[in-house]
mmCIF file of C-alpha atoms and ligand atoms in Angstrom:
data_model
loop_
_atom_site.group_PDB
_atom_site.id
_atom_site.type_symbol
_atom_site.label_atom_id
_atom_site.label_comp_id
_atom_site.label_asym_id
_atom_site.label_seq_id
_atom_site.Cartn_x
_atom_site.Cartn_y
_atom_site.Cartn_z
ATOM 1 C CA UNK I 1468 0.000 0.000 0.000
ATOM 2 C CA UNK I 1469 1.264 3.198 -1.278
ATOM 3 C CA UNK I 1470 2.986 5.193 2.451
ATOM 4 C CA UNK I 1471 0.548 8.007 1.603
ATOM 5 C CA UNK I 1472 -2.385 6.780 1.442
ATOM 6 C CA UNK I 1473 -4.292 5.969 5.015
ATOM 7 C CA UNK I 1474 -6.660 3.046 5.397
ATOM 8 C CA UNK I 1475 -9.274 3.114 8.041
ATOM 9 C CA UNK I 1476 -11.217 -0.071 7.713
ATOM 10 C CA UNK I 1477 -14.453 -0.774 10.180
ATOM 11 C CA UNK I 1478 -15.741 -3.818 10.309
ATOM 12 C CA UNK I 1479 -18.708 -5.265 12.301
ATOM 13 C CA UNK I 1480 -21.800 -7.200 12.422
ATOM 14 C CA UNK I 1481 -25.034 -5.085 10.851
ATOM 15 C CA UNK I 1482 -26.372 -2.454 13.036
ATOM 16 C CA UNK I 1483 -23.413 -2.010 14.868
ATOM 17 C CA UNK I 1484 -23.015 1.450 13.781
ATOM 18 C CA UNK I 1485 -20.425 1.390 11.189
ATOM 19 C CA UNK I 1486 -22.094 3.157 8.652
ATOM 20 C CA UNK I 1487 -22.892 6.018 10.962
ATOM 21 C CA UNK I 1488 -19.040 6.409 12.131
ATOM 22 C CA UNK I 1489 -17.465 6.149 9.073
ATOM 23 C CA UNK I 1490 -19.081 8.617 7.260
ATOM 24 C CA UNK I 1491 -19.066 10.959 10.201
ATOM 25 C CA UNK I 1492 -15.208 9.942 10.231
ATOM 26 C CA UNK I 1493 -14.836 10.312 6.228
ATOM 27 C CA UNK I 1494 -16.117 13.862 6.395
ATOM 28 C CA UNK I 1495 -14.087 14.734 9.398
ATOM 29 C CA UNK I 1496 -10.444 13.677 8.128
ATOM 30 C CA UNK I 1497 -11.207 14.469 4.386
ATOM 31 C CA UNK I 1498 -10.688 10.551 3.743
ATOM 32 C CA UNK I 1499 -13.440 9.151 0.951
ATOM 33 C CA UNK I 1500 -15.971 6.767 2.274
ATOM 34 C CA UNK I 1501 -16.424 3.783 0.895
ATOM 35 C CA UNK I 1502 -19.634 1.577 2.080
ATOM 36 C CA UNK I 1503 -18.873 -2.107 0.757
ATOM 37 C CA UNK I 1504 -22.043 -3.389 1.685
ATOM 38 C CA UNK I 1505 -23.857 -1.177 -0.582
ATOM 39 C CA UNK I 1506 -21.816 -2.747 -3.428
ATOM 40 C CA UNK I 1507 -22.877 -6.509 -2.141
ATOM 41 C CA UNK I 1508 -26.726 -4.783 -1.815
ATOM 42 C CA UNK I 1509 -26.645 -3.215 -5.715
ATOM 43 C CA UNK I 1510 -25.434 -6.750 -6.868
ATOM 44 C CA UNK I 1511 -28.332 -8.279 -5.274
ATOM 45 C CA UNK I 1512 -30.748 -5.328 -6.427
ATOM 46 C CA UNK I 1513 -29.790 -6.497 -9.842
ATOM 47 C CA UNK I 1514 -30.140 -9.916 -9.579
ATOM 48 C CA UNK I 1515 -33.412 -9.557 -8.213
ATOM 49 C CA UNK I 1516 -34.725 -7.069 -11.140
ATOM 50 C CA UNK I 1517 -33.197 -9.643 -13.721
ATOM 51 C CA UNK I 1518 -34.960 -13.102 -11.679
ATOM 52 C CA UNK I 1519 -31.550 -14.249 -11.257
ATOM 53 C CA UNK I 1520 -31.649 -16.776 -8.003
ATOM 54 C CA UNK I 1521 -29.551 -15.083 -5.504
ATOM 55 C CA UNK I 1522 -27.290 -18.451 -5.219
ATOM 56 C CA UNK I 1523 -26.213 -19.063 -8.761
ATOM 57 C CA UNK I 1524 -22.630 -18.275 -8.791
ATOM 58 C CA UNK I 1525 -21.444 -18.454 -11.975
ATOM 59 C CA UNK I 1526 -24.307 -16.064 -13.496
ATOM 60 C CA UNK I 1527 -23.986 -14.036 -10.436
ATOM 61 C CA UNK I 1528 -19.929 -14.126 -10.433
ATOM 62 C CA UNK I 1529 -20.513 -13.249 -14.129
ATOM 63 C CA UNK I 1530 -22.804 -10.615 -13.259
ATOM 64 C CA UNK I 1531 -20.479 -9.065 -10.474
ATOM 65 C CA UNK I 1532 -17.275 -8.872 -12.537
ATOM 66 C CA UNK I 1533 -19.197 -7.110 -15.599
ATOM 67 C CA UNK I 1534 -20.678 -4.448 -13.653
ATOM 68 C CA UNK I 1535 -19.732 -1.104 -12.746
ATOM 69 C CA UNK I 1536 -20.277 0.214 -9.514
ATOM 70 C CA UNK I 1537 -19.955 3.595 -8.269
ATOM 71 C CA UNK I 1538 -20.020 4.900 -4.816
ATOM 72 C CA UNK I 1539 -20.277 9.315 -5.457
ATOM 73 C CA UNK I 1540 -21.510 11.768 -3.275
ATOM 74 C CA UNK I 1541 -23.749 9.437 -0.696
ATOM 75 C CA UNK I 1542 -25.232 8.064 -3.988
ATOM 76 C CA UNK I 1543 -25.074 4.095 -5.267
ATOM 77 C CA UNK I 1544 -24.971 3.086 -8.765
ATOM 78 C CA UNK I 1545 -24.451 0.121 -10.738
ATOM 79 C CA UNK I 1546 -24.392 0.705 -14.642
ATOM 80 C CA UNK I 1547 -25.147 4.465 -14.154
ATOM 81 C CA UNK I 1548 -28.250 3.443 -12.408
ATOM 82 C CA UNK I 1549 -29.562 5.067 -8.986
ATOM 83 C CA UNK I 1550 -30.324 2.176 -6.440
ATOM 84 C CA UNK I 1551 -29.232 4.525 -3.160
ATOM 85 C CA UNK I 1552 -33.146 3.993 -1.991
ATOM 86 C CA UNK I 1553 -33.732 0.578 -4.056
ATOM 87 C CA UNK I 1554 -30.864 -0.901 -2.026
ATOM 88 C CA UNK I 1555 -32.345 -0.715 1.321
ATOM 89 C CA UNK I 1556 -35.767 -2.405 0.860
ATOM 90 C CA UNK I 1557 -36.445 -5.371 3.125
ATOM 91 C CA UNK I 1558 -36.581 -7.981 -0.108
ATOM 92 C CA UNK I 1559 -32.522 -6.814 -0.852
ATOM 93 C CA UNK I 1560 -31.819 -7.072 2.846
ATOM 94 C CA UNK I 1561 -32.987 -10.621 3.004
ATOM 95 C CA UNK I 1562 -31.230 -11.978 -0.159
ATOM 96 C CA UNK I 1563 -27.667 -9.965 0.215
ATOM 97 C CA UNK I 1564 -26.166 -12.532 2.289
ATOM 98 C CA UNK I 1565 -26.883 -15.148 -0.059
ATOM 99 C CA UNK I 1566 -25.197 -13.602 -2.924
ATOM 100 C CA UNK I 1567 -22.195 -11.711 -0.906
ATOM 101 C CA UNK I 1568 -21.668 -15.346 0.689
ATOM 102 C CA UNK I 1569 -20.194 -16.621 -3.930
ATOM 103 C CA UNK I 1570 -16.586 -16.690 -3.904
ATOM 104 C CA UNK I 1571 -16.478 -15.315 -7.154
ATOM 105 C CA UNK I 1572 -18.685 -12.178 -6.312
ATOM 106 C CA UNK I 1573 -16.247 -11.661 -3.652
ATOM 107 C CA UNK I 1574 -13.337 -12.037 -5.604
ATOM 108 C CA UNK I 1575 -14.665 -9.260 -8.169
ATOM 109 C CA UNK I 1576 -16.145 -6.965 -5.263
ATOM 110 C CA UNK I 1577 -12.408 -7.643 -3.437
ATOM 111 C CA UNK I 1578 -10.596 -5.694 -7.006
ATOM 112 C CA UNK I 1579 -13.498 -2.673 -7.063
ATOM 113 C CA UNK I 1580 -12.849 -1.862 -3.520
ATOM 114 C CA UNK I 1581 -8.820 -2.421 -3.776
ATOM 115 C CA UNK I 1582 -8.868 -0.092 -6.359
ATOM 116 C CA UNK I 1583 -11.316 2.772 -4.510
ATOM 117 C CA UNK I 1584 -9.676 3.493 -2.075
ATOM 118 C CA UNK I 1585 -6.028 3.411 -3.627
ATOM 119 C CA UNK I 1586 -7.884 6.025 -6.213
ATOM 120 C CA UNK I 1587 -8.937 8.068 -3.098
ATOM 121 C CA UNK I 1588 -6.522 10.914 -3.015
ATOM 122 C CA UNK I 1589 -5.890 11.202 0.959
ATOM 123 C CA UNK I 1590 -7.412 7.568 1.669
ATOM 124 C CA UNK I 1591 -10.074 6.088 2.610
ATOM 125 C CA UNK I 1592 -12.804 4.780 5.047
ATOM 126 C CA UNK I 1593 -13.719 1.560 4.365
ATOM 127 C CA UNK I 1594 -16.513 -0.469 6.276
ATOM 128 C CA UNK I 1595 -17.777 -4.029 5.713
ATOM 129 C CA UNK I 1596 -17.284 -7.629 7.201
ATOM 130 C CA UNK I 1597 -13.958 -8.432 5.833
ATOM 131 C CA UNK I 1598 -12.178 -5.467 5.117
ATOM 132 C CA UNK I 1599 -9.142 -5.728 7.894
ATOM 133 C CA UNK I 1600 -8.953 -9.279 7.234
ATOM 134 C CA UNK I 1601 -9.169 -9.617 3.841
ATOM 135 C CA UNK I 1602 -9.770 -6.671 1.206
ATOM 136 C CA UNK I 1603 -6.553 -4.284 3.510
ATOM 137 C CA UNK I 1604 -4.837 -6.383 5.647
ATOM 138 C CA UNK I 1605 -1.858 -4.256 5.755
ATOM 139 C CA UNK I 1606 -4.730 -1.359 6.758
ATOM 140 C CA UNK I 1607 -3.209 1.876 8.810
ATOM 141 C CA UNK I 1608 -6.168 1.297 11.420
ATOM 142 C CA UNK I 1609 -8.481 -1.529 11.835
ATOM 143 C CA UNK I 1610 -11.765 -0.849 13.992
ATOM 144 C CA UNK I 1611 -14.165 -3.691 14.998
ATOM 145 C CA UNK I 1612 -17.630 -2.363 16.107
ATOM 146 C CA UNK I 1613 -19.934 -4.315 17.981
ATOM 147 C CA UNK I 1614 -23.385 -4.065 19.835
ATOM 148 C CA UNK I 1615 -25.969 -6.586 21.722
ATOM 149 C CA UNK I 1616 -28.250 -8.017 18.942
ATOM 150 C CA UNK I 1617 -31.136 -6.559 21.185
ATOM 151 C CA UNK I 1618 -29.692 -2.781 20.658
ATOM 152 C CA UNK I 1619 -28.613 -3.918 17.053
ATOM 153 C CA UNK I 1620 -32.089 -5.061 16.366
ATOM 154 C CA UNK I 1621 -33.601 -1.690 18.334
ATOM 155 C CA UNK I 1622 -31.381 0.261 15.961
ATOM 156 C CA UNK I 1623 -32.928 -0.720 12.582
ATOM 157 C CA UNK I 1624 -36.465 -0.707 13.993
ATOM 158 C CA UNK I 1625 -35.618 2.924 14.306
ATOM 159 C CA UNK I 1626 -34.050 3.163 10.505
ATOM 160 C CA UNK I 1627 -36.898 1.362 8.916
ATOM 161 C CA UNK I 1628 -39.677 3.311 11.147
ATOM 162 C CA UNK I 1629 -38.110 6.129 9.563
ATOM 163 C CA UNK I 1630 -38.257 4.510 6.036
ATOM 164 C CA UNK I 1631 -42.484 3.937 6.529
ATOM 165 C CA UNK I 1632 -42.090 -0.260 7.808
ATOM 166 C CA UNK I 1633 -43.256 -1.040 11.405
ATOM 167 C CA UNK I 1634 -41.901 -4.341 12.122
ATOM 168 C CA UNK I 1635 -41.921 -6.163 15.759
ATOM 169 C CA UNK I 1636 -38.565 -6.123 16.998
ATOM 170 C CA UNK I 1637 -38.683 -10.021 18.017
ATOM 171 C CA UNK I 1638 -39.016 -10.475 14.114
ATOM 172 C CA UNK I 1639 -36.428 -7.838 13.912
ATOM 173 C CA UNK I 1640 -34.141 -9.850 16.646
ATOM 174 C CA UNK I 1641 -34.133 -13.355 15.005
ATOM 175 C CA UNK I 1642 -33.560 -12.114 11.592
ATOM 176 C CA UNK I 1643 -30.291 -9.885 12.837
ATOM 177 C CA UNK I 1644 -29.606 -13.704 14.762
ATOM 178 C CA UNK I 1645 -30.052 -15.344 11.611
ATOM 179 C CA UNK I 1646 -27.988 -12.849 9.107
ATOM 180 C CA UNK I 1647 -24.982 -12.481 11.991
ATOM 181 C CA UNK I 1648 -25.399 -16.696 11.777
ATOM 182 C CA UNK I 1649 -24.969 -16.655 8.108
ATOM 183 C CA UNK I 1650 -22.215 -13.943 7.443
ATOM 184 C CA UNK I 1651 -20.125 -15.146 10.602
ATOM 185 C CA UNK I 1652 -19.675 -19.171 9.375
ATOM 186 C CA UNK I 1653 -19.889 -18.636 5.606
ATOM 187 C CA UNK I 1654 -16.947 -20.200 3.979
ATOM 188 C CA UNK I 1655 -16.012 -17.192 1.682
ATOM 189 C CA UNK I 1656 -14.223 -14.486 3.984
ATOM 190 C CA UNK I 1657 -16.715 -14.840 7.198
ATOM 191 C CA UNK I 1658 -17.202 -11.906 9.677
ATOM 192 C CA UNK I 1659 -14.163 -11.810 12.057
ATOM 193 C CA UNK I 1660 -12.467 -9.668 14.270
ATOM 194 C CA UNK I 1661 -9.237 -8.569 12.701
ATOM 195 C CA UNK I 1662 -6.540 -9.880 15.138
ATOM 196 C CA UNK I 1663 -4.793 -6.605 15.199
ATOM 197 C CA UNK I 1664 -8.379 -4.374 15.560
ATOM 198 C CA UNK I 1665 -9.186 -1.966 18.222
ATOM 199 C CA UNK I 1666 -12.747 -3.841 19.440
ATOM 200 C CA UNK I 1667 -15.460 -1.031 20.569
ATOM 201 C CA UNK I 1668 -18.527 -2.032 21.915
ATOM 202 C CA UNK I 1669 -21.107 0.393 21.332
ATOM 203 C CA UNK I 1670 -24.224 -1.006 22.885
ATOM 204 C CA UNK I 1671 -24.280 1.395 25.299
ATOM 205 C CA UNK I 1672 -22.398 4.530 23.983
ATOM 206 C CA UNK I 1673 -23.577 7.735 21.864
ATOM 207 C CA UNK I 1674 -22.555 8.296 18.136
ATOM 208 C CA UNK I 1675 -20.481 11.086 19.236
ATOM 209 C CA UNK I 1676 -18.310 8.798 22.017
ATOM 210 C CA UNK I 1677 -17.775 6.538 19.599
ATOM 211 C CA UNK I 1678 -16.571 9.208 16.355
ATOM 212 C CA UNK I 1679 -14.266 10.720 19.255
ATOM 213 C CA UNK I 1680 -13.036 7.187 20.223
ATOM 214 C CA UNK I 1681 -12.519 6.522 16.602
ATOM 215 C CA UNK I 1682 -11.210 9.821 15.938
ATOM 216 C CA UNK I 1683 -8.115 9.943 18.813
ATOM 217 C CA UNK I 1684 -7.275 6.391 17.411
ATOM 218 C CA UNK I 1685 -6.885 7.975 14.208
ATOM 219 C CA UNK I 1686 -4.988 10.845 15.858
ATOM 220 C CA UNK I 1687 -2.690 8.743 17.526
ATOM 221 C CA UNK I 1688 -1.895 6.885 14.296
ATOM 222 C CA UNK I 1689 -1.096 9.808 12.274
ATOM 223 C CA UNK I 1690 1.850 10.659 15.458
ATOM 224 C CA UNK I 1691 3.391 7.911 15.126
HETATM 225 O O1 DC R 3046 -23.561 -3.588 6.001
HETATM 226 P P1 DC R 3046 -24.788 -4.051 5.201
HETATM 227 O O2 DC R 3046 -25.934 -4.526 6.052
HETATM 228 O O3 DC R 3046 -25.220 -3.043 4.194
HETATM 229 O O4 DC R 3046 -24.241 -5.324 4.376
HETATM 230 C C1 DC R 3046 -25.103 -6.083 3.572
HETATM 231 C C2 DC R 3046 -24.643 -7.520 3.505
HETATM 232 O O5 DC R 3046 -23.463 -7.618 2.726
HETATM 233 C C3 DC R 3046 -24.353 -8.220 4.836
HETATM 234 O O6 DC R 3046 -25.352 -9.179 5.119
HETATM 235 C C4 DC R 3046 -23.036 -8.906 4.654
HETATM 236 C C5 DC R 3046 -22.550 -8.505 3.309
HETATM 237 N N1 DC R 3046 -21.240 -7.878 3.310
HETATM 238 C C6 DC R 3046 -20.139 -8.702 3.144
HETATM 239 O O7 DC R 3046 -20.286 -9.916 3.064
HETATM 240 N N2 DC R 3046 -18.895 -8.169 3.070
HETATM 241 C C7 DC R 3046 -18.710 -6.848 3.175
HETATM 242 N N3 DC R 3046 -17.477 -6.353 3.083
HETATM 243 C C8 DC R 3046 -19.824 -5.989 3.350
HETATM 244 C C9 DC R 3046 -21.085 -6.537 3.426
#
């Protein structure tokens, strides 16, 4: 990785607030944000529109490495198309693991986001499941967020409330059990705490505790 460049990857199970840091932390160091789980989500968004099942990997690895994804100003687009809204409905959140879980969708999702963030003139923020494991080992800081699956699940009640869907957050619960199941012993590049990642739990804290946390991490980084 080019000396330069800084890599701040957060990884964490869904819900655990990476989304909400990183982009608070992109727009605070001037480092571009880079959400790899909306990449995994457009995928699916297409595969759905085109009735491809979500688990056939060679039209779906096919599919992945032949389209162009681009991550611009908050916005999501695959083939010039706007999916930042289509991306989030409840029918893409319950097929994504399916497809993210094909080696060869990883393997061409692995090159886009390689190649964002070295195109990122200061650097980048980088969130996902595998991102200080796999995608930037050699990252300058790894993060690993991580909340009780009953705040986790309270936390997209909120989100979806918000988006017009009232769903009971038992349903809410075992479906956050189910995906955590799913993306944590999935053979391709499961969710793991990076060995060398500084672990926050933020059940309990506010979004600003944890951006400060985040942010003298950073700090202390950039002294050394
Ligand atoms: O963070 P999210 O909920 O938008 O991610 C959607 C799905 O994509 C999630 O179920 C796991 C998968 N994912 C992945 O396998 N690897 C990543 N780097 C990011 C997301």
């Amino acid at each position: 990785m080019p000396r330069n460049k800084m890599i701040v990857s957060i990884d964490g199970p869904a819900g655990s607030g990476k989304s909400t840091i990183a982009r608070i932390i992109a727009e605070r160091t001037g480092l571009t944000y880079i959400d790899t789980g909306a990449m995994y989500r457009a995928l699916t968004w297409k595969a759905l529109k085109n009735g491809i099942d979500p688990l056939e990997e060679p039209t779906l690895s096919d599919m992945a490495f032949k389209s162009n994804l681009e991550l611009s100003e908050d916005k999501v687009l695959i083939d010039g198309i706007d999916v930042t809204d289509d991306i989030r409905t409840l029918q893409v959140t319950r097929n994504v693991s399916a497809v993210s879980s094909l080696g060869g969708v990883r393997e061409a999702m692995v090159a886009t986001q390689r190649k964002m963030a070295l195109a990122a003139g200061k650097g980048a923020v980088i969130e996902g499941r595998d991102i200080g494991t796999v995608v930037f080992p050699d990252a300058t800081i790894k993060i690993y967020l991580d909340a009780s699956v009953e705040e986790r699940a309270r936390r997209r009640q909120i989100d979806l409330k918000t988006a017009g869907v009232d769903l009971e957050i038992q349903a809410l619960e075992s479906e956050m059990r189910k995906r955590d199941e799913y993306d944590s012993t999935r053979n391709n590049s499961p969710l793991k705490k990076p060995a060398d990642s500084f672990v926050l739990d933020t059940t309990d804290k506010t979004i600003q505790e944890v951006v400060d946390e985040v942010a003298s991490l950073i700090k202390s980084k950039e002294r050394v």
